[in-house]
Short mmCIF file of C-alpha atoms in Angstrom, two decimals:
data_model
loop_
_atom_site.label_atom_id
_atom_site.label_comp_id
_atom_site.label_asym_id
_atom_site.label_seq_id
_atom_site.Cartn_x
_atom_site.Cartn_y
_atom_site.Cartn_z
CA MET A 9 -103.60 -19.85 38.92
CA ILE A 10 -103.65 -16.18 39.93
CA TYR A 11 -101.17 -15.01 42.56
CA LEU A 12 -101.75 -11.89 44.63
CA ARG A 13 -98.63 -9.84 45.31
CA GLY A 14 -99.61 -7.62 48.19
CA MET A 15 -102.16 -4.88 48.31
CA ASN A 16 -102.13 -2.11 45.70
CA THR A 17 -102.10 1.43 47.12
CA ILE A 18 -105.41 2.46 45.57
CA ILE A 19 -107.14 -0.62 47.00
CA LEU A 20 -105.70 0.18 50.41
CA VAL A 21 -106.97 3.78 50.12
CA LEU A 22 -110.46 2.56 49.20
CA ILE A 23 -110.54 0.07 52.08
CA VAL A 24 -109.32 2.62 54.62
CA SER A 25 -111.83 5.17 53.34
CA ASN A 26 -114.67 2.67 53.68
CA VAL A 27 -113.57 1.71 57.20
CA LEU A 28 -113.25 5.32 58.39
CA VAL A 29 -116.56 6.50 56.92
CA SER A 30 -118.41 3.39 58.09
CA TYR A 31 -116.96 3.73 61.60
CA LYS A 32 -118.15 7.34 61.70
CA GLY A 33 -121.59 6.12 60.66
CA PHE A 34 -121.59 3.44 63.37
CA GLN A 35 -120.86 6.09 65.98
CA ASP A 36 -123.03 8.94 64.67
CA ILE A 37 -126.59 8.15 63.59
CA LEU A 38 -127.11 11.70 62.31
CA PHE A 39 -124.10 11.33 60.02
CA PHE A 40 -125.36 7.91 58.89
CA ASN A 41 -128.84 9.23 58.07
CA ARG A 42 -127.47 12.32 56.34
CA TYR A 43 -125.39 10.34 53.85
CA LYS A 44 -127.19 7.02 53.35
CA PHE A 45 -129.00 6.15 50.12
CA GLN A 46 -132.63 7.21 50.50
CA ILE A 47 -134.98 7.49 47.53
CA GLY A 48 -137.00 10.47 48.75
CA LYS A 49 -133.96 12.58 49.62
CA ILE A 50 -132.24 11.78 46.33
CA LEU A 51 -135.33 12.70 44.32
CA GLU A 52 -135.40 15.98 46.23
CA GLY A 53 -131.93 16.75 44.88
CA GLU A 54 -129.45 15.15 47.31
CA LYS A 55 -127.63 13.24 44.54
CA LEU A 56 -124.40 13.09 46.57
CA ARG A 57 -126.00 10.29 48.61
CA MET A 58 -125.51 8.01 45.58
CA ILE A 59 -121.77 8.18 46.28
CA THR A 60 -121.58 8.69 50.05
CA SER A 61 -123.86 5.71 50.74
CA GLY A 62 -121.26 3.54 49.01
CA PHE A 63 -118.83 4.20 51.86
CA LEU A 64 -121.30 3.52 54.69
CA HIS A 65 -122.15 0.03 55.96
CA GLY A 66 -124.79 -1.44 58.21
CA SER A 67 -122.44 -3.53 60.38
CA TRP A 68 -118.84 -4.63 60.78
CA LEU A 69 -119.74 -7.93 59.08
CA HIS A 70 -121.24 -6.10 56.11
CA LEU A 71 -118.13 -3.92 55.88
CA GLY A 72 -115.75 -6.83 56.30
CA LEU A 73 -117.32 -8.95 53.57
CA ASN A 74 -117.29 -6.10 51.07
CA MET A 75 -113.70 -5.13 51.85
CA TYR A 76 -112.50 -8.73 51.70
CA ALA A 77 -114.09 -9.12 48.25
CA LEU A 78 -112.56 -5.80 47.17
CA TYR A 79 -109.13 -6.98 48.31
CA LEU A 80 -109.39 -10.33 46.53
CA PHE A 81 -110.87 -9.23 43.24
CA GLY A 82 -109.47 -5.70 43.19
CA SER A 83 -105.98 -7.17 43.42
CA ILE A 84 -106.70 -9.02 40.18
CA VAL A 85 -108.35 -6.17 38.29
CA VAL A 86 -105.98 -3.37 39.28
CA ASN A 87 -103.08 -5.11 37.53
CA HIS A 88 -104.86 -4.78 34.18
CA PHE A 89 -105.83 -1.12 34.35
CA SER A 90 -104.32 2.25 35.12
CA THR A 91 -105.31 3.73 38.47
CA THR A 92 -107.66 6.13 36.69
CA ASN A 93 -109.43 3.35 34.80
CA PHE A 94 -109.63 1.12 37.86
CA LEU A 95 -111.33 3.97 39.73
CA LEU A 96 -113.59 4.50 36.72
CA ILE A 97 -114.77 0.89 37.02
CA TYR A 98 -115.16 1.17 40.81
CA PHE A 99 -117.08 4.45 40.92
CA GLY A 100 -118.85 3.81 37.63
CA SER A 101 -120.19 0.53 39.03
CA MET A 102 -121.12 2.28 42.26
CA LEU A 103 -123.15 4.87 40.35
CA ALA A 104 -124.66 2.21 38.09
CA GLY A 105 -125.77 0.28 41.16
CA ALA A 106 -127.22 3.36 42.84
CA SER A 107 -128.94 4.47 39.62
CA TYR A 108 -130.56 1.10 39.04
CA ALA A 109 -131.65 0.88 42.68
CA LEU A 110 -133.14 4.37 42.33
CA TYR A 111 -135.01 3.36 39.20
CA ARG A 112 -136.34 0.08 40.61
CA ASN A 113 -137.50 1.68 43.88
CA LYS A 114 -138.44 5.18 42.71
CA ASN A 115 -141.99 4.88 44.06
CA ASP A 116 -140.84 3.97 47.58
CA HIS A 117 -139.55 7.26 48.98
CA TYR A 118 -138.56 5.60 52.26
CA TYR A 119 -136.38 2.96 50.63
CA SER A 120 -132.84 3.27 51.97
CA ALA A 121 -129.59 1.35 51.63
CA VAL A 122 -125.87 1.52 52.35
CA GLY A 123 -122.77 -0.38 51.28
CA ALA A 124 -120.02 -0.66 48.69
CA SER A 125 -121.62 -3.75 47.16
CA GLY A 126 -122.48 -2.14 43.82
CA ALA A 127 -118.89 -0.98 43.32
CA VAL A 128 -117.44 -4.27 44.55
CA ILE A 129 -119.72 -6.40 42.37
CA GLY A 130 -118.57 -4.32 39.40
CA ILE A 131 -114.97 -5.20 40.27
CA VAL A 132 -115.93 -8.88 40.70
CA PHE A 133 -117.51 -8.97 37.25
CA SER A 134 -114.51 -7.22 35.75
CA ALA A 135 -112.27 -9.93 37.25
CA ILE A 136 -114.55 -12.67 35.88
CA MET A 137 -114.35 -11.17 32.40
CA LEU A 138 -110.57 -11.03 32.63
CA TYR A 139 -110.30 -14.61 33.97
CA PRO A 140 -113.55 -16.43 33.10
CA ASP A 141 -112.13 -19.82 34.17
CA MET A 142 -111.24 -18.79 37.73
CA GLU A 143 -112.99 -20.91 40.36
CA LEU A 144 -115.55 -19.22 42.61
CA ILE A 145 -118.27 -20.36 45.01
CA LEU A 146 -121.86 -19.15 44.60
CA PHE A 147 -123.52 -19.53 48.01
CA PRO A 148 -125.38 -21.61 49.09
CA ILE A 149 -123.85 -24.06 46.58
CA PRO A 150 -120.58 -25.24 48.26
CA ILE A 151 -119.01 -26.30 44.97
CA PRO A 152 -116.33 -24.32 43.10
CA LEU A 153 -117.71 -23.02 39.81
CA PRO A 154 -115.94 -21.51 36.81
CA GLY A 155 -116.10 -17.72 36.90
CA TYR A 156 -118.34 -17.55 33.82
CA VAL A 157 -120.88 -19.90 35.45
CA PHE A 158 -120.72 -17.90 38.68
CA GLY A 159 -121.28 -14.62 36.82
CA ILE A 160 -124.28 -15.85 34.87
CA GLY A 161 -125.71 -17.59 37.94
CA TYR A 162 -125.24 -14.49 40.07
CA LEU A 163 -127.13 -12.33 37.57
CA LEU A 164 -130.05 -14.77 37.47
CA TYR A 165 -130.12 -15.16 41.26
CA SER A 166 -130.03 -11.39 41.78
CA ILE A 167 -132.90 -10.87 39.34
CA TYR A 168 -134.96 -13.45 41.23
CA GLY A 169 -133.90 -11.98 44.58
CA MET A 170 -134.91 -8.50 43.47
CA LYS A 171 -138.32 -9.61 42.27
CA GLU A 172 -139.03 -11.70 45.37
CA GLN A 173 -137.35 -9.20 47.74
CA LEU A 174 -135.23 -11.95 49.28
CA GLY A 175 -133.54 -10.99 52.53
CA ASN A 176 -132.33 -7.58 53.59
CA VAL A 177 -130.20 -7.31 50.46
CA GLY A 178 -129.97 -4.58 47.81
CA HIS A 179 -130.29 -6.92 44.82
CA SER A 180 -131.04 -4.04 42.44
CA ALA A 181 -127.81 -2.27 43.43
CA HIS A 182 -125.90 -5.52 42.91
CA LEU A 183 -127.39 -5.89 39.44
CA GLY A 184 -126.59 -2.30 38.57
CA GLY A 185 -123.02 -2.75 39.79
CA ALA A 186 -122.64 -5.90 37.69
CA MET A 187 -123.91 -4.01 34.65
CA GLY A 188 -121.41 -1.24 35.29
CA GLY A 189 -118.50 -3.65 35.62
CA TYR A 190 -119.57 -5.51 32.49
CA VAL A 191 -119.95 -2.45 30.26
CA LEU A 192 -116.91 -0.54 31.52
CA THR A 193 -114.57 -3.52 31.27
CA ILE A 194 -115.58 -4.16 27.66
CA PHE A 195 -115.22 -0.44 26.90
CA LEU A 196 -111.76 -0.21 28.45
CA LYS A 197 -110.45 -3.67 27.43
CA PRO A 198 -112.36 -4.84 24.32
CA TYR A 199 -110.15 -7.92 24.05
CA VAL A 200 -111.96 -9.51 27.03
CA VAL A 201 -114.71 -10.46 24.60
CA ASN A 202 -112.32 -13.09 23.20
CA ASN A 203 -111.68 -14.63 26.63
CA ASN A 204 -115.10 -16.31 26.58
CA ILE A 205 -117.37 -14.93 23.90
CA LEU A 206 -120.30 -17.16 24.89
CA MET A 207 -120.17 -15.77 28.46
CA ILE A 208 -120.13 -12.21 27.12
CA ILE A 209 -123.12 -12.88 24.89
CA VAL A 210 -125.17 -14.61 27.59
CA MET A 211 -124.40 -11.94 30.20
CA GLY A 212 -125.18 -9.21 27.68
CA ALA A 213 -128.48 -10.87 26.78
CA ILE A 214 -129.50 -11.15 30.44
CA ILE A 215 -128.61 -7.50 31.10
CA ALA A 216 -130.37 -6.29 27.93
CA GLY A 217 -133.44 -8.36 28.77
CA LEU A 218 -133.53 -6.94 32.29
CA LEU A 219 -133.27 -3.37 31.04
CA LEU A 220 -135.84 -3.83 28.27
CA PHE A 221 -138.35 -6.09 29.98
CA GLY A 222 -137.67 -5.67 33.70
CA ASP A 223 -141.00 -3.99 34.42
CA ARG A 224 -142.89 -6.73 32.61
CA LEU A 225 -140.98 -9.43 34.48
CA GLU A 226 -141.76 -7.73 37.78
CA ARG A 227 -145.48 -7.77 37.04
CA GLY A 228 -145.14 -11.44 36.12
CA PHE A 229 -143.66 -12.29 39.54
CA LYS A 230 -146.51 -10.61 41.41
#
């Protein structure tokens, strides 16, 4: 069982930053539009949006869910990494999520999104790789699942959700964030491969298949 011993300073800083920036966005639509993720603006050179959009949220519920997940899983991950490496996973996953969303939606210049989900999903996947047997719930299945089952299931669900455009959810950013968390955790802590080598192989195969054959799969879903 994993015990959480209070909130680490860097997690608190990230949560407060998200709350303050999101609140500003709730109150100021011009600020929100200036810094949200928008394909057309990014392709025109406004690359900073790939970071700033990760601190904006669409609602208090959206913000609350992301920050709660960051608190829970960040408290696990931060104990295994230096502050610098923890931030590398967080912002690396954020950029991976934004980059993959940009790639998947590059032809839709009006596509826009906000939220820390890419970064948070990267932290979630890092935690799963550290503790593959932790119990998690993959909605809408109300049954606790081992972390490795959750991780693999989440990847497959997100791929399907992206192809079918399920809900008002940035599935591509979630997938990119998961990829970032997966790659960076292995790079920084190679021993995690031994925690559950089958999980690492299956996740790696899914990610590689998505990167190599994603366009073909998309055509197959249409």
